[in-house]
GROMACS .gro file of C-alpha atoms in nm:
model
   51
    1UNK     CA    1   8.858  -7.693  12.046
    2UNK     CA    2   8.540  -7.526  12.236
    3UNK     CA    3   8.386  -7.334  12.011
    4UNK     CA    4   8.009  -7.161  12.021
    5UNK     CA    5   7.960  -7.076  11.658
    6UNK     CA    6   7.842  -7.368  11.454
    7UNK     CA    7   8.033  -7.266  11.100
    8UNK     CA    8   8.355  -7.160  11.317
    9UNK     CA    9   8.299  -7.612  11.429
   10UNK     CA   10   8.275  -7.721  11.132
   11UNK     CA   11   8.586  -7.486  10.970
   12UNK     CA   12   8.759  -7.680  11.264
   13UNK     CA   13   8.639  -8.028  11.144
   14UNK     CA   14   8.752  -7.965  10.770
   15UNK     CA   15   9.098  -7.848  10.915
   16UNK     CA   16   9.136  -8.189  11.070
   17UNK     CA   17   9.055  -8.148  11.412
   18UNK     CA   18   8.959  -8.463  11.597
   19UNK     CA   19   8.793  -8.316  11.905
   20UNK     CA   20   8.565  -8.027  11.844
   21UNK     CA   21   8.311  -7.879  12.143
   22UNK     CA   22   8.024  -7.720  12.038
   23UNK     CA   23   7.876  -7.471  12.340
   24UNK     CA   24   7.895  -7.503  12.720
   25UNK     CA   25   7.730  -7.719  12.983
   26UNK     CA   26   7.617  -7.405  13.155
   27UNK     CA   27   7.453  -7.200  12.855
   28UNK     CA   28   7.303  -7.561  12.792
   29UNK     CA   29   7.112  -7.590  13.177
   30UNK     CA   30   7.048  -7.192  13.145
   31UNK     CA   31   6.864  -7.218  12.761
   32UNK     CA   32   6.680  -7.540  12.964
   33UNK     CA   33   6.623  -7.358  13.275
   34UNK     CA   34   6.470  -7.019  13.062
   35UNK     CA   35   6.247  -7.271  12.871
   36UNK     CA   36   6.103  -7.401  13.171
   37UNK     CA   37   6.032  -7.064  13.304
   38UNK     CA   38   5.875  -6.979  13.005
   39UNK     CA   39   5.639  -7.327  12.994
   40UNK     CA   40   5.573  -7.217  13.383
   41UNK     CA   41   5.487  -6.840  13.316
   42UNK     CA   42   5.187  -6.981  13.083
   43UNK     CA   43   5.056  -7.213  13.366
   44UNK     CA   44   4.988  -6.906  13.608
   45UNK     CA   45   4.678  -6.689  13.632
   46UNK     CA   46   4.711  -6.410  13.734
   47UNK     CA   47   4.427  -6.201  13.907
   48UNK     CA   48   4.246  -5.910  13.665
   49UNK     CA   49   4.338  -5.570  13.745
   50UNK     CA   50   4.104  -5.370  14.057
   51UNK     CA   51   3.945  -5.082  14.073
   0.00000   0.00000   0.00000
């Protein structure tokens, strides 16, 4: 089973299944990837405001 809700995994493992996937490879690298960008955004300075 691939699931993406923790409690609907574990309803799954007290049914007896053997093999139970919890989330994606991809929504894995993209909560990584928005992480990053968020660690990056913080290292930038960004010029004041002009006149």
């Amino acid at each position: 089973m691939n699931v993406f809700d923790p409690a609907l995994a574990a309803r799954y493992v007290a049914a007896g299944a053997s093999f139970v996937l919890l989330g994606a490879d991809v929504a894995i690298l993209a909560r990584g990837s928005e992480r990053l960008a968020r660690i990056a955004a913080g290292l930038v300075t960004r010029p004041e405001a002009g006149p």
